[in-house]
């Protein structure tokens, strides 16, 4: 509660190590290298009630950047 709050953003590197300490209501953002060295792959995973309510709007906003992986999983990829 000291670090987080409804109006704050908390960035945690290696969050999987402390996952049990993270708030239930959160947006997981995973950044990895993309199809080439200049691209980045971004995977967003919503957790909690407030993200369930906001998810549709976020998907709409990210649609221009979205493409589907061969596996069928949606991803957003952007070059710098």
mmCIF file of N, CA and C in Angstrom:
data_model
loop_
_atom_site.group_PDB
_atom_site.id
_atom_site.type_symbol
_atom_site.label_atom_id
_atom_site.label_comp_id
_atom_site.label_asym_id
_atom_site.label_seq_id
_atom_site.Cartn_x
_atom_site.Cartn_y
_atom_site.Cartn_z
ATOM 1 N N UNK A 1 0.807 -1.199 0.000
ATOM 2 C CA UNK A 1 0.000 0.000 0.000
ATOM 3 C C UNK A 1 0.849 1.260 0.000
ATOM 4 N N UNK A 2 2.034 1.203 0.584
ATOM 5 C CA UNK A 2 2.868 2.395 0.630
ATOM 6 C C UNK A 2 3.356 2.811 -0.754
ATOM 7 N N UNK A 3 3.692 1.838 -1.597
ATOM 8 C CA UNK A 3 4.231 2.142 -2.916
ATOM 9 C C UNK A 3 3.156 2.294 -3.968
ATOM 10 N N UNK A 4 2.076 1.581 -3.835
ATOM 11 C CA UNK A 4 1.040 1.589 -4.852
ATOM 12 C C UNK A 4 -0.140 2.439 -4.454
ATOM 13 N N UNK A 5 -1.018 2.596 -5.367
ATOM 14 C CA UNK A 5 -2.233 3.354 -5.127
ATOM 15 C C UNK A 5 -3.014 3.473 -6.424
ATOM 16 N N UNK A 6 -4.252 3.862 -6.312
ATOM 17 C CA UNK A 6 -5.105 3.942 -7.490
ATOM 18 C C UNK A 6 -4.597 4.945 -8.521
ATOM 19 N N UNK A 7 -3.891 5.966 -8.094
ATOM 20 C CA UNK A 7 -3.458 7.014 -9.004
ATOM 21 C C UNK A 7 -1.948 6.964 -9.267
ATOM 22 N N UNK A 8 -1.334 5.811 -9.062
ATOM 23 C CA UNK A 8 0.109 5.690 -9.218
ATOM 24 C C UNK A 8 0.477 4.563 -10.163
ATOM 25 N N UNK A 9 1.680 4.672 -10.704
ATOM 26 C CA UNK A 9 2.255 3.617 -11.528
ATOM 27 C C UNK A 9 3.473 3.087 -10.794
ATOM 28 N N UNK A 10 3.555 1.796 -10.665
ATOM 29 C CA UNK A 10 4.688 1.153 -10.019
ATOM 30 C C UNK A 10 5.321 0.225 -11.041
ATOM 31 N N UNK A 11 6.570 0.462 -11.351
ATOM 32 C CA UNK A 11 7.302 -0.372 -12.311
ATOM 33 C C UNK A 11 8.185 -1.321 -11.520
ATOM 34 N N UNK A 12 8.046 -2.602 -11.795
ATOM 35 C CA UNK A 12 8.835 -3.610 -11.093
ATOM 36 C C UNK A 12 9.554 -4.455 -12.130
ATOM 37 N N UNK A 13 10.888 -4.401 -12.103
ATOM 38 C CA UNK A 13 11.654 -5.257 -12.985
ATOM 39 C C UNK A 13 11.785 -6.621 -12.310
ATOM 40 N N UNK A 14 11.670 -7.678 -13.087
ATOM 41 C CA UNK A 14 11.694 -9.044 -12.567
ATOM 42 C C UNK A 14 10.515 -9.263 -11.617
ATOM 43 N N UNK A 15 9.338 -8.780 -11.999
ATOM 44 C CA UNK A 15 8.148 -8.888 -11.165
ATOM 45 C C UNK A 15 7.734 -10.300 -10.831
ATOM 46 N N UNK A 16 8.120 -11.266 -11.676
ATOM 47 C CA UNK A 16 7.743 -12.648 -11.381
ATOM 48 C C UNK A 16 8.363 -13.136 -10.078
ATOM 49 N N UNK A 17 9.474 -12.527 -9.670
ATOM 50 C CA UNK A 17 10.135 -12.908 -8.422
ATOM 51 C C UNK A 17 9.308 -12.478 -7.211
ATOM 52 N N UNK A 18 8.601 -11.357 -7.330
ATOM 53 C CA UNK A 18 7.818 -10.821 -6.214
ATOM 54 C C UNK A 18 6.314 -10.813 -6.518
ATOM 55 N N UNK A 19 5.893 -11.646 -7.424
ATOM 56 C CA UNK A 19 4.507 -11.645 -7.889
ATOM 57 C C UNK A 19 3.495 -11.711 -6.750
ATOM 58 N N UNK A 20 3.768 -12.489 -5.721
ATOM 59 C CA UNK A 20 2.814 -12.618 -4.613
ATOM 60 C C UNK A 20 2.684 -11.328 -3.805
ATOM 61 N N UNK A 21 3.623 -10.405 -3.956
ATOM 62 C CA UNK A 21 3.564 -9.129 -3.247
ATOM 63 C C UNK A 21 2.897 -8.015 -4.060
ATOM 64 N N UNK A 22 2.679 -8.262 -5.346
ATOM 65 C CA UNK A 22 2.090 -7.249 -6.215
ATOM 66 C C UNK A 22 0.588 -7.144 -5.968
ATOM 67 N N UNK A 23 0.018 -5.960 -6.223
ATOM 68 C CA UNK A 23 -1.427 -5.810 -6.033
ATOM 69 C C UNK A 23 -2.203 -6.699 -7.006
ATOM 70 N N UNK A 24 -3.365 -7.143 -6.591
ATOM 71 C CA UNK A 24 -4.209 -7.992 -7.439
ATOM 72 C C UNK A 24 -4.623 -7.238 -8.697
ATOM 73 N N UNK A 25 -4.874 -5.956 -8.566
ATOM 74 C CA UNK A 25 -5.319 -5.123 -9.674
ATOM 75 C C UNK A 25 -4.099 -4.464 -10.308
ATOM 76 N N UNK A 26 -3.683 -5.000 -11.462
ATOM 77 C CA UNK A 26 -2.473 -4.495 -12.107
ATOM 78 C C UNK A 26 -2.480 -4.835 -13.592
ATOM 79 N N UNK A 27 -1.621 -4.159 -14.336
ATOM 80 C CA UNK A 27 -1.402 -4.453 -15.743
ATOM 81 C C UNK A 27 0.035 -4.922 -15.887
ATOM 82 N N UNK A 28 0.204 -6.151 -16.321
ATOM 83 C CA UNK A 28 1.547 -6.690 -16.525
ATOM 84 C C UNK A 28 2.003 -6.297 -17.926
ATOM 85 N N UNK A 29 3.193 -5.716 -18.018
ATOM 86 C CA UNK A 29 3.761 -5.286 -19.288
ATOM 87 C C UNK A 29 5.074 -6.035 -19.470
ATOM 88 N N UNK A 30 5.153 -6.840 -20.510
ATOM 89 C CA UNK A 30 6.370 -7.583 -20.806
ATOM 90 C C UNK A 30 6.996 -7.008 -22.066
ATOM 91 N N UNK A 31 8.264 -6.657 -21.984
ATOM 92 C CA UNK A 31 9.009 -6.130 -23.121
ATOM 93 C C UNK A 31 10.117 -7.106 -23.486
ATOM 94 N N UNK A 32 10.161 -7.484 -24.749
ATOM 95 C CA UNK A 32 11.221 -8.363 -25.235
ATOM 96 C C UNK A 32 11.670 -7.854 -26.592
ATOM 97 N N UNK A 33 12.771 -8.393 -27.077
ATOM 98 C CA UNK A 33 13.191 -8.021 -28.417
ATOM 99 C C UNK A 33 12.201 -8.600 -29.411
ATOM 100 N N UNK A 34 12.037 -7.902 -30.514
ATOM 101 C CA UNK A 34 11.070 -8.314 -31.520
ATOM 102 C C UNK A 34 11.712 -9.119 -32.624
ATOM 103 N N UNK A 35 11.164 -8.971 -33.821
ATOM 104 C CA UNK A 35 11.612 -9.755 -34.959
ATOM 105 C C UNK A 35 13.008 -9.367 -35.445
ATOM 106 N N UNK A 36 13.463 -8.177 -35.081
ATOM 107 C CA UNK A 36 14.843 -7.775 -35.354
ATOM 108 C C UNK A 36 15.351 -6.957 -34.175
ATOM 109 N N UNK A 37 16.630 -6.599 -34.201
ATOM 110 C CA UNK A 37 17.243 -5.923 -33.049
ATOM 111 C C UNK A 37 16.631 -4.564 -32.730
ATOM 112 N N UNK A 38 16.026 -3.899 -33.713
ATOM 113 C CA UNK A 38 15.457 -2.571 -33.487
ATOM 114 C C UNK A 38 14.007 -2.609 -33.027
ATOM 115 N N UNK A 39 13.375 -3.753 -33.087
ATOM 116 C CA UNK A 39 11.963 -3.862 -32.708
ATOM 117 C C UNK A 39 11.840 -4.389 -31.287
ATOM 118 N N UNK A 40 10.732 -4.051 -30.655
ATOM 119 C CA UNK A 40 10.423 -4.559 -29.321
ATOM 120 C C UNK A 40 9.048 -5.189 -29.346
ATOM 121 N N UNK A 41 8.902 -6.285 -28.661
ATOM 122 C CA UNK A 41 7.618 -6.973 -28.530
ATOM 123 C C UNK A 41 7.036 -6.590 -27.186
ATOM 124 N N UNK A 42 5.781 -6.172 -27.182
ATOM 125 C CA UNK A 42 5.113 -5.739 -25.960
ATOM 126 C C UNK A 42 3.889 -6.621 -25.746
ATOM 127 N N UNK A 43 3.822 -7.269 -24.597
ATOM 128 C CA UNK A 43 2.673 -8.097 -24.254
ATOM 129 C C UNK A 43 2.041 -7.514 -22.993
ATOM 130 N N UNK A 44 0.755 -7.178 -23.075
ATOM 131 C CA UNK A 44 0.015 -6.625 -21.945
ATOM 132 C C UNK A 44 -0.938 -7.682 -21.410
ATOM 133 N N UNK A 45 -0.934 -7.868 -20.103
ATOM 134 C CA UNK A 45 -1.820 -8.841 -19.465
ATOM 135 C C UNK A 45 -2.531 -8.161 -18.302
ATOM 136 N N UNK A 46 -3.858 -7.984 -18.409
ATOM 137 C CA UNK A 46 -4.586 -7.327 -17.328
ATOM 138 C C UNK A 46 -4.878 -8.289 -16.178
ATOM 139 N N UNK A 47 -4.847 -7.765 -14.964
ATOM 140 C CA UNK A 47 -5.208 -8.520 -13.768
ATOM 141 C C UNK A 47 -6.111 -7.630 -12.920
ATOM 142 N N UNK A 48 -7.196 -8.154 -12.439
ATOM 143 C CA UNK A 48 -8.045 -7.415 -11.520
ATOM 144 C C UNK A 48 -9.248 -6.762 -12.171
ATOM 145 N N UNK A 49 -10.126 -6.325 -11.307
ATOM 146 C CA UNK A 49 -11.425 -5.788 -11.725
ATOM 147 C C UNK A 49 -11.320 -4.499 -12.541
ATOM 148 N N UNK A 50 -10.484 -3.554 -12.126
ATOM 149 C CA UNK A 50 -10.430 -2.284 -12.854
ATOM 150 C C UNK A 50 -9.886 -2.464 -14.263
ATOM 151 N N UNK A 51 -8.948 -3.402 -14.451
ATOM 152 C CA UNK A 51 -8.430 -3.640 -15.796
ATOM 153 C C UNK A 51 -9.446 -4.363 -16.652
ATOM 154 N N UNK A 52 -10.291 -5.163 -16.062
ATOM 155 C CA UNK A 52 -11.366 -5.806 -16.833
ATOM 156 C C UNK A 52 -12.286 -4.738 -17.410
ATOM 157 N N UNK A 53 -12.528 -3.681 -16.650
ATOM 158 C CA UNK A 53 -13.415 -2.607 -17.109
ATOM 159 C C UNK A 53 -12.724 -1.726 -18.159
ATOM 160 N N UNK A 54 -11.410 -1.593 -18.113
ATOM 161 C CA UNK A 54 -10.678 -0.704 -19.024
ATOM 162 C C UNK A 54 -10.093 -1.411 -20.239
ATOM 163 N N UNK A 55 -10.095 -2.738 -20.235
ATOM 164 C CA UNK A 55 -9.374 -3.506 -21.247
ATOM 165 C C UNK A 55 -9.857 -3.231 -22.674
ATOM 166 N N UNK A 56 -11.153 -3.170 -22.889
ATOM 167 C CA UNK A 56 -11.681 -2.958 -24.237
ATOM 168 C C UNK A 56 -11.173 -1.635 -24.819
ATOM 169 N N UNK A 57 -11.182 -0.583 -24.018
ATOM 170 C CA UNK A 57 -10.704 0.723 -24.495
ATOM 171 C C UNK A 57 -9.210 0.680 -24.784
ATOM 172 N N UNK A 58 -8.442 0.015 -23.953
ATOM 173 C CA UNK A 58 -7.010 -0.096 -24.187
ATOM 174 C C UNK A 58 -6.738 -0.849 -25.483
ATOM 175 N N UNK A 59 -7.469 -1.914 -25.743
ATOM 176 C CA UNK A 59 -7.321 -2.655 -26.997
ATOM 177 C C UNK A 59 -7.601 -1.765 -28.203
ATOM 178 N N UNK A 60 -8.622 -0.935 -28.121
ATOM 179 C CA UNK A 60 -8.944 -0.017 -29.208
ATOM 180 C C UNK A 60 -7.792 0.958 -29.462
ATOM 181 N N UNK A 61 -7.233 1.498 -28.402
ATOM 182 C CA UNK A 61 -6.141 2.454 -28.544
ATOM 183 C C UNK A 61 -4.881 1.822 -29.138
ATOM 184 N N UNK A 62 -4.664 0.562 -28.847
ATOM 185 C CA UNK A 62 -3.449 -0.115 -29.315
ATOM 186 C C UNK A 62 -3.617 -0.802 -30.664
ATOM 187 N N UNK A 63 -4.806 -0.825 -31.206
ATOM 188 C CA UNK A 63 -5.095 -1.533 -32.453
ATOM 189 C C UNK A 63 -4.135 -1.177 -33.597
ATOM 190 N N UNK A 64 -3.756 0.088 -33.783
ATOM 191 C CA UNK A 64 -2.833 0.400 -34.884
ATOM 192 C C UNK A 64 -1.470 -0.282 -34.766
ATOM 193 N N UNK A 65 -1.097 -0.711 -33.577
ATOM 194 C CA UNK A 65 0.209 -1.320 -33.348
ATOM 195 C C UNK A 65 0.151 -2.840 -33.256
ATOM 196 N N UNK A 66 -1.037 -3.391 -33.336
ATOM 197 C CA UNK A 66 -1.243 -4.814 -33.068
ATOM 198 C C UNK A 66 -1.000 -5.661 -34.311
ATOM 199 N N UNK A 67 -0.448 -6.820 -34.077
ATOM 200 C CA UNK A 67 -0.356 -7.853 -35.104
ATOM 201 C C UNK A 67 -0.435 -9.189 -34.379
ATOM 202 N N UNK A 68 -0.775 -10.229 -35.087
ATOM 203 C CA UNK A 68 -0.896 -11.546 -34.469
ATOM 204 C C UNK A 68 0.357 -12.366 -34.739
ATOM 205 N N UNK A 69 0.791 -13.050 -33.716
ATOM 206 C CA UNK A 69 1.908 -13.965 -33.829
ATOM 207 C C UNK A 69 1.453 -15.193 -34.621
ATOM 208 N N UNK A 70 2.383 -15.966 -35.178
ATOM 209 C CA UNK A 70 1.991 -17.214 -35.846
ATOM 210 C C UNK A 70 1.181 -18.140 -34.935
ATOM 211 N N UNK A 71 1.396 -18.039 -33.622
ATOM 212 C CA UNK A 71 0.656 -18.862 -32.673
ATOM 213 C C UNK A 71 -0.784 -18.395 -32.523
ATOM 214 N N UNK A 72 -1.089 -17.200 -33.074
ATOM 215 C CA UNK A 72 -2.426 -16.636 -32.928
ATOM 216 C C UNK A 72 -2.537 -15.666 -31.780
ATOM 217 N N UNK A 73 -1.477 -15.556 -30.970
ATOM 218 C CA UNK A 73 -1.488 -14.636 -29.851
ATOM 219 C C UNK A 73 -1.324 -13.205 -30.363
ATOM 220 N N UNK A 74 -2.138 -12.255 -29.890
ATOM 221 C CA UNK A 74 -1.955 -10.868 -30.310
ATOM 222 C C UNK A 74 -0.771 -10.234 -29.616
ATOM 223 N N UNK A 75 -0.018 -9.456 -30.358
ATOM 224 C CA UNK A 75 1.105 -8.709 -29.791
ATOM 225 C C UNK A 75 1.127 -7.319 -30.422
ATOM 226 N N UNK A 76 1.771 -6.395 -29.757
ATOM 227 C CA UNK A 76 2.016 -5.074 -30.334
ATOM 228 C C UNK A 76 3.515 -4.959 -30.509
ATOM 229 N N UNK A 77 3.941 -4.530 -31.663
ATOM 230 C CA UNK A 77 5.369 -4.400 -31.910
ATOM 231 C C UNK A 77 5.634 -3.030 -32.484
ATOM 232 N N UNK A 78 6.615 -2.361 -31.926
ATOM 233 C CA UNK A 78 6.936 -1.012 -32.393
ATOM 234 C C UNK A 78 8.431 -0.879 -32.540
ATOM 235 N N UNK A 79 8.842 -0.192 -33.573
ATOM 236 C CA UNK A 79 10.258 0.103 -33.776
ATOM 237 C C UNK A 79 10.534 1.500 -33.230
ATOM 238 N N UNK A 80 11.752 1.750 -32.752
ATOM 239 C CA UNK A 80 12.093 3.074 -32.197
ATOM 240 C C UNK A 80 12.050 4.155 -33.264
#
